[in-house]
mmCIF file of C-alpha atoms (C1' of nucleotides) in Angstrom:
data_model
loop_
_atom_site.group_PDB
_atom_site.id
_atom_site.type_symbol
_atom_site.label_atom_id
_atom_site.label_comp_id
_atom_site.label_asym_id
_atom_site.label_seq_id
_atom_site.Cartn_x
_atom_site.Cartn_y
_atom_site.Cartn_z
ATOM 1 C CA UNK H 1 205.648 128.975 16.747
ATOM 2 C CA UNK H 2 209.202 129.986 16.187
ATOM 3 C CA UNK H 3 210.580 132.842 14.195
ATOM 4 C CA UNK H 4 210.896 132.799 10.423
ATOM 5 C CA UNK H 5 214.375 132.993 8.999
ATOM 6 C CA UNK H 6 215.051 136.511 7.782
ATOM 7 C CA UNK H 7 214.927 137.041 3.997
ATOM 8 C CA UNK H 8 218.572 137.993 3.576
ATOM 9 C CA UNK H 9 219.692 134.629 4.911
ATOM 10 C CA UNK H 10 218.835 133.184 1.512
ATOM 11 C CA UNK H 11 220.937 135.730 -0.343
ATOM 12 C CA UNK H 12 224.240 134.358 0.936
ATOM 13 C CA UNK H 13 226.340 133.718 -2.129
ATOM 14 C CA UNK H 14 227.915 130.449 -1.066
ATOM 15 C CA UNK H 15 225.274 127.794 -1.483
ATOM 16 C CA UNK H 16 227.278 125.283 0.531
ATOM 17 C CA UNK H 17 227.309 127.602 3.506
ATOM 18 C CA UNK H 18 223.547 127.885 3.351
ATOM 19 C CA UNK H 19 223.126 124.138 3.068
ATOM 20 C CA UNK H 20 225.113 123.592 6.263
ATOM 21 C CA UNK H 21 223.212 126.277 8.118
ATOM 22 C CA UNK H 22 219.871 124.884 7.050
ATOM 23 C CA UNK H 23 220.523 121.620 8.867
ATOM 24 C CA UNK H 24 218.561 121.585 12.110
ATOM 25 C CA UNK H 25 216.267 124.423 10.999
ATOM 26 C CA UNK H 26 212.543 123.828 11.138
ATOM 27 C CA UNK H 27 210.650 123.447 7.880
ATOM 28 C CA UNK H 28 206.951 124.260 8.295
ATOM 29 C CA UNK H 29 203.878 124.060 6.109
ATOM 30 C CA UNK H 30 200.350 125.179 6.788
ATOM 31 C CA UNK H 31 198.263 123.480 4.140
ATOM 32 C CA UNK H 32 194.590 122.585 4.129
ATOM 33 C CA UNK H 33 194.360 124.014 7.624
ATOM 34 C CA UNK H 34 196.926 121.581 8.950
ATOM 35 C CA UNK H 35 200.256 122.628 10.415
ATOM 36 C CA UNK H 36 203.143 120.234 9.893
ATOM 37 C CA UNK H 37 206.809 120.798 10.585
ATOM 38 C CA UNK H 38 210.113 119.038 10.995
ATOM 39 C CA UNK H 39 213.808 119.628 11.508
ATOM 40 C CA UNK H 40 215.929 119.419 8.393
ATOM 41 C CA UNK H 41 218.310 116.503 8.797
ATOM 42 C CA UNK H 42 219.656 116.076 5.301
ATOM 43 C CA UNK H 43 220.085 118.311 2.269
ATOM 44 C CA UNK H 44 222.133 118.839 -0.853
ATOM 45 C CA UNK H 45 223.633 121.932 -2.432
ATOM 46 C CA UNK H 46 223.248 122.682 -6.121
ATOM 47 C CA UNK H 47 225.275 125.328 -7.851
ATOM 48 C CA UNK H 48 223.753 126.734 -11.002
ATOM 49 C CA UNK H 49 226.910 127.476 -12.891
ATOM 50 C CA UNK H 50 229.605 124.923 -12.205
ATOM 51 C CA UNK H 51 227.351 121.992 -11.637
ATOM 52 C CA UNK H 52 226.285 119.651 -14.392
ATOM 53 C CA UNK H 53 223.825 117.829 -12.201
ATOM 54 C CA UNK H 54 221.805 120.942 -11.588
ATOM 55 C CA UNK H 55 218.738 121.634 -13.713
ATOM 56 C CA UNK H 56 219.865 125.200 -14.140
ATOM 57 C CA UNK H 57 223.388 124.364 -15.231
ATOM 58 C CA UNK H 58 224.865 125.923 -18.308
ATOM 59 C CA UNK H 59 222.163 128.514 -18.425
ATOM 60 C CA UNK H 60 219.829 125.660 -19.263
ATOM 61 C CA UNK H 61 216.919 127.957 -18.810
ATOM 62 C CA UNK H 62 213.546 126.515 -19.678
ATOM 63 C CA UNK H 63 210.003 127.208 -18.503
ATOM 64 C CA UNK H 64 210.480 124.616 -15.805
ATOM 65 C CA UNK H 65 213.651 126.107 -14.376
ATOM 66 C CA UNK H 66 212.479 129.690 -14.567
ATOM 67 C CA UNK H 67 212.005 129.968 -10.788
ATOM 68 C CA UNK H 68 215.540 128.777 -10.352
ATOM 69 C CA UNK H 69 216.862 132.118 -11.519
ATOM 70 C CA UNK H 70 214.791 134.259 -9.253
ATOM 71 C CA UNK H 71 216.050 135.924 -6.108
ATOM 72 C CA UNK H 72 216.780 133.581 -3.165
ATOM 73 C CA UNK H 73 214.161 132.894 -0.532
ATOM 74 C CA UNK H 74 211.529 131.030 -2.523
ATOM 75 C CA UNK H 75 210.669 127.387 -2.982
ATOM 76 C CA UNK H 76 211.168 125.386 -6.158
ATOM 77 C CA UNK H 77 209.089 122.242 -6.557
ATOM 78 C CA UNK H 78 209.804 119.701 -9.232
ATOM 79 C CA UNK H 79 208.326 116.334 -10.158
ATOM 80 C CA UNK H 80 210.780 113.517 -10.637
ATOM 81 C CA UNK H 81 210.098 110.189 -12.289
ATOM 82 C CA UNK H 82 206.568 111.367 -12.837
ATOM 83 C CA UNK H 83 205.560 110.633 -9.277
ATOM 84 C CA UNK H 84 207.802 112.201 -6.704
ATOM 85 C CA UNK H 85 207.796 115.836 -5.724
ATOM 86 C CA UNK H 86 211.047 117.439 -4.656
ATOM 87 C CA UNK H 87 211.375 120.579 -2.622
ATOM 88 C CA UNK H 88 214.252 122.974 -3.118
ATOM 89 C CA UNK H 89 215.131 126.319 -1.627
ATOM 90 C CA UNK H 90 216.365 128.891 -4.091
ATOM 91 C CA UNK H 91 219.367 130.849 -2.820
ATOM 92 C CA UNK H 92 221.692 133.618 -3.932
ATOM 93 C CA UNK H 93 220.706 136.600 -6.055
ATOM 94 C CA UNK H 94 218.680 136.570 -9.235
ATOM 95 C CA UNK H 95 219.953 134.974 -12.427
ATOM 96 C CA UNK H 96 222.418 132.747 -10.580
ATOM 97 C CA UNK H 97 220.559 129.471 -10.216
ATOM 98 C CA UNK H 98 221.686 128.122 -6.846
ATOM 99 C CA UNK H 99 219.465 125.897 -4.721
ATOM 100 C CA UNK H 100 219.399 123.509 -1.786
ATOM 101 C CA UNK H 101 217.427 120.275 -2.027
ATOM 102 C CA UNK H 102 215.762 119.121 1.169
ATOM 103 C CA UNK H 103 216.238 115.379 1.376
ATOM 104 C CA UNK H 104 215.020 114.426 4.831
ATOM 105 C CA UNK H 105 213.427 115.919 7.924
ATOM 106 C CA UNK H 106 212.654 114.764 11.442
ATOM 107 C CA UNK H 107 208.913 115.233 12.147
ATOM 108 C CA UNK H 108 207.887 117.687 14.876
ATOM 109 C CA UNK H 109 204.327 118.979 14.499
ATOM 110 C CA UNK H 110 201.360 117.381 12.749
ATOM 111 C CA UNK H 111 202.723 113.861 12.799
ATOM 112 C CA UNK H 112 199.239 112.418 12.444
ATOM 113 C CA UNK H 113 198.605 114.475 9.320
ATOM 114 C CA UNK H 114 201.889 113.255 7.886
ATOM 115 C CA UNK H 115 200.970 109.666 8.563
ATOM 116 C CA UNK H 116 197.665 110.212 6.856
ATOM 117 C CA UNK H 117 199.238 111.805 3.784
ATOM 118 C CA UNK H 118 201.738 109.002 3.541
ATOM 119 C CA UNK H 119 199.109 106.340 4.077
ATOM 120 C CA UNK H 120 200.901 104.882 7.079
ATOM 121 C CA UNK H 121 199.565 103.851 10.450
ATOM 122 C CA UNK H 122 202.593 103.904 12.693
ATOM 123 C CA UNK H 123 205.578 106.199 13.014
ATOM 124 C CA UNK H 124 208.500 104.945 11.017
ATOM 125 C CA UNK H 125 211.587 106.904 9.933
ATOM 126 C CA UNK H 126 210.695 106.388 6.294
ATOM 127 C CA UNK H 127 207.770 108.763 6.814
ATOM 128 C CA UNK H 128 210.017 111.745 6.056
ATOM 129 C CA UNK H 129 213.176 110.105 4.794
ATOM 130 C CA UNK H 130 213.990 110.904 1.168
ATOM 131 C CA UNK H 131 212.996 113.977 -0.846
ATOM 132 C CA UNK H 132 209.870 112.448 -2.341
ATOM 133 C CA UNK H 133 208.639 111.379 1.054
ATOM 134 C CA UNK H 134 209.323 114.732 2.663
ATOM 135 C CA UNK H 135 207.079 116.483 0.152
ATOM 136 C CA UNK H 136 204.321 113.954 0.504
ATOM 137 C CA UNK H 137 204.348 114.132 4.281
ATOM 138 C CA UNK H 138 204.460 117.934 4.312
ATOM 139 C CA UNK H 139 201.801 118.239 1.621
ATOM 140 C CA UNK H 140 204.079 120.091 -0.793
ATOM 141 C CA UNK H 141 203.006 119.995 -4.449
ATOM 142 C CA UNK H 142 203.518 121.943 -7.657
ATOM 143 C CA UNK H 143 201.106 124.508 -6.258
ATOM 144 C CA UNK H 144 203.944 125.688 -4.090
ATOM 145 C CA UNK H 145 206.442 126.175 -6.869
ATOM 146 C CA UNK H 146 207.832 129.681 -6.603
ATOM 147 C CA UNK H 147 206.201 130.390 -3.248
ATOM 148 C CA UNK H 148 207.884 132.875 -0.910
ATOM 149 C CA UNK H 149 209.388 131.460 2.259
ATOM 150 C CA UNK H 150 208.021 134.490 4.064
ATOM 151 C CA UNK H 151 204.491 133.302 3.328
ATOM 152 C CA UNK H 152 202.205 131.715 5.878
ATOM 153 C CA UNK H 153 201.876 128.523 3.862
ATOM 154 C CA UNK H 154 205.457 127.414 3.625
ATOM 155 C CA UNK H 155 208.352 128.752 5.645
ATOM 156 C CA UNK H 156 211.463 127.904 7.670
ATOM 157 C CA UNK H 157 211.997 128.796 11.304
ATOM 158 C CA UNK H 158 215.149 129.617 13.206
ATOM 159 C CA UNK H 159 216.612 126.977 15.441
ATOM 160 C CA UNK H 160 219.881 126.225 17.147
ATOM 161 C CA UNK H 161 222.763 125.807 14.777
ATOM 162 C CA UNK H 162 224.073 122.294 14.326
ATOM 163 C CA UNK H 163 227.720 122.110 15.450
ATOM 164 C CA UNK H 164 230.078 121.496 12.560
ATOM 165 C CA UNK H 165 231.403 118.281 14.051
ATOM 166 C CA UNK H 166 227.954 116.753 13.846
ATOM 167 C CA UNK H 167 227.597 117.512 10.169
ATOM 168 C CA UNK H 168 228.681 114.820 7.755
ATOM 169 C CA UNK H 169 229.635 115.850 4.249
ATOM 170 C CA UNK H 170 229.536 113.301 1.485
ATOM 171 C CA UNK H 171 228.792 112.744 -2.174
ATOM 172 C CA UNK H 172 225.414 113.214 -3.695
ATOM 173 C CA UNK H 173 223.389 110.195 -4.535
ATOM 174 C CA UNK H 174 220.678 109.091 -6.884
ATOM 175 C CA UNK H 175 221.920 110.840 -9.953
ATOM 176 C CA UNK H 176 222.625 108.366 -12.644
ATOM 177 C CA UNK H 177 224.421 109.392 -15.727
ATOM 178 C CA UNK H 178 223.716 113.084 -15.528
ATOM 179 C CA UNK H 179 226.057 113.497 -12.632
ATOM 180 C CA UNK H 180 229.134 111.802 -14.039
ATOM 181 C CA UNK H 181 231.950 113.962 -12.686
ATOM 182 C CA UNK H 182 229.989 116.477 -10.734
ATOM 183 C CA UNK H 183 227.884 113.825 -9.058
ATOM 184 C CA UNK H 184 230.956 113.083 -7.025
ATOM 185 C CA UNK H 185 231.164 116.548 -5.567
ATOM 186 C CA UNK H 186 230.910 116.641 -1.811
ATOM 187 C CA UNK H 187 227.702 118.523 -1.596
ATOM 188 C CA UNK H 188 225.408 116.377 0.467
ATOM 189 C CA UNK H 189 225.111 117.275 4.130
ATOM 190 C CA UNK H 190 223.437 115.449 6.961
ATOM 191 C CA UNK H 191 223.329 115.323 10.726
ATOM 192 C CA UNK H 192 225.430 112.487 12.059
ATOM 193 C CA UNK H 193 223.630 109.560 13.686
ATOM 194 C CA UNK H 194 220.183 110.929 12.928
ATOM 195 C CA UNK H 195 217.587 108.304 12.129
ATOM 196 C CA UNK H 196 215.974 110.374 9.431
ATOM 197 C CA UNK H 197 218.774 110.086 6.948
ATOM 198 C CA UNK H 198 218.894 107.821 3.977
ATOM 199 C CA UNK H 199 221.217 104.929 4.465
ATOM 200 C CA UNK H 200 221.301 102.339 7.181
ATOM 201 C CA UNK H 201 218.822 102.081 10.036
ATOM 202 C CA UNK H 202 215.371 101.272 8.812
ATOM 203 C "C1'" DT C 1 221.430 93.813 5.673
ATOM 204 C "C1'" DT C 2 222.457 95.008 0.943
ATOM 205 C "C1'" DG C 3 221.737 95.468 -3.907
ATOM 206 C "C1'" DA C 4 219.050 95.274 -8.166
ATOM 207 C "C1'" DC C 5 215.025 96.661 -10.675
ATOM 208 C "C1'" DG C 6 210.499 98.359 -12.363
ATOM 209 C "C1'" DA C 7 206.716 101.977 -12.134
ATOM 210 C "C1'" DT C 8 205.407 106.262 -13.970
ATOM 211 C "C1'" DA C 9 204.602 110.967 -16.418
ATOM 212 C "C1'" DG C 10 206.484 115.559 -17.280
ATOM 213 C "C1'" DT C 11 210.215 117.767 -19.789
ATOM 214 C "C1'" DC C 12 213.659 118.207 -23.228
ATOM 215 C "C1'" DT C 13 215.989 116.785 -27.821
ATOM 216 C "C1'" DG V 1 211.864 108.853 -27.996
ATOM 217 C "C1'" DA V 2 215.073 109.339 -24.126
ATOM 218 C "C1'" DC V 3 215.937 110.911 -19.775
ATOM 219 C "C1'" DT V 4 214.998 111.787 -14.895
ATOM 220 C "C1'" DA V 5 217.763 115.406 -8.077
ATOM 221 C "C1'" DT V 6 213.102 108.415 -6.307
ATOM 222 C "C1'" DC V 7 210.573 104.750 -3.805
ATOM 223 C "C1'" DG V 8 209.207 100.402 -2.505
ATOM 224 C "C1'" DT V 9 209.598 95.649 -3.174
ATOM 225 C "C1'" DC V 10 211.892 91.432 -3.751
ATOM 226 C "C1'" DA V 11 215.790 88.198 -3.812
ATOM 227 C "C1'" DA V 12 220.237 86.828 -2.313
ATOM 228 C "C1'" DC V 13 223.592 86.785 1.226
#
DNA sequence: TTGACGATAGTCT
DNA sequence: GACTATCGTCAAC
């Protein structure tokens, strides 16, 4: 077991900085007695204020987005298209509304449990590629909405920093009309040449 | 290998 | 009633 990231890491005010630093870190869950973990290979930054594509934009504060405005260092889980769970990390101080969406991870521990949850028999990159798949493989559900990342159920561990030259920055994807202008912001980050990133290589 | 499209249900207008 | 931070499948190239 590694060491949990310290709480003040999540209070950094620049969400893009956090997103870059989260790459390569180890996301862990301990659910139903099973430990699963994986390195973060792809994520996206969401700014609460100047970002139309963010749920919390424009002070769009509803019961669903309530956790968004809490102090950084907790998880925000959301169901998309009625079927897919998405896992976000809330950052910055309270009432801001910044978050980082975890899009893909590279499996480390509990691979068999992940396969089982995903209903697969053999290891294939799609097991943890894409935000919906990450949550399914890790066992993350609405139960974990608002959970502290210092808990023993869901947390992130320190790991070596990914060198900047291996980080690719590009536009966000998968946001239809809502994104319009802001969907083109360069706020998606991934580790170059990693198999567990949406795109080519299947 | 790439692109289009439907499923599906919670949330907001 | 419309929209959605997706996935998997299928068809065309």
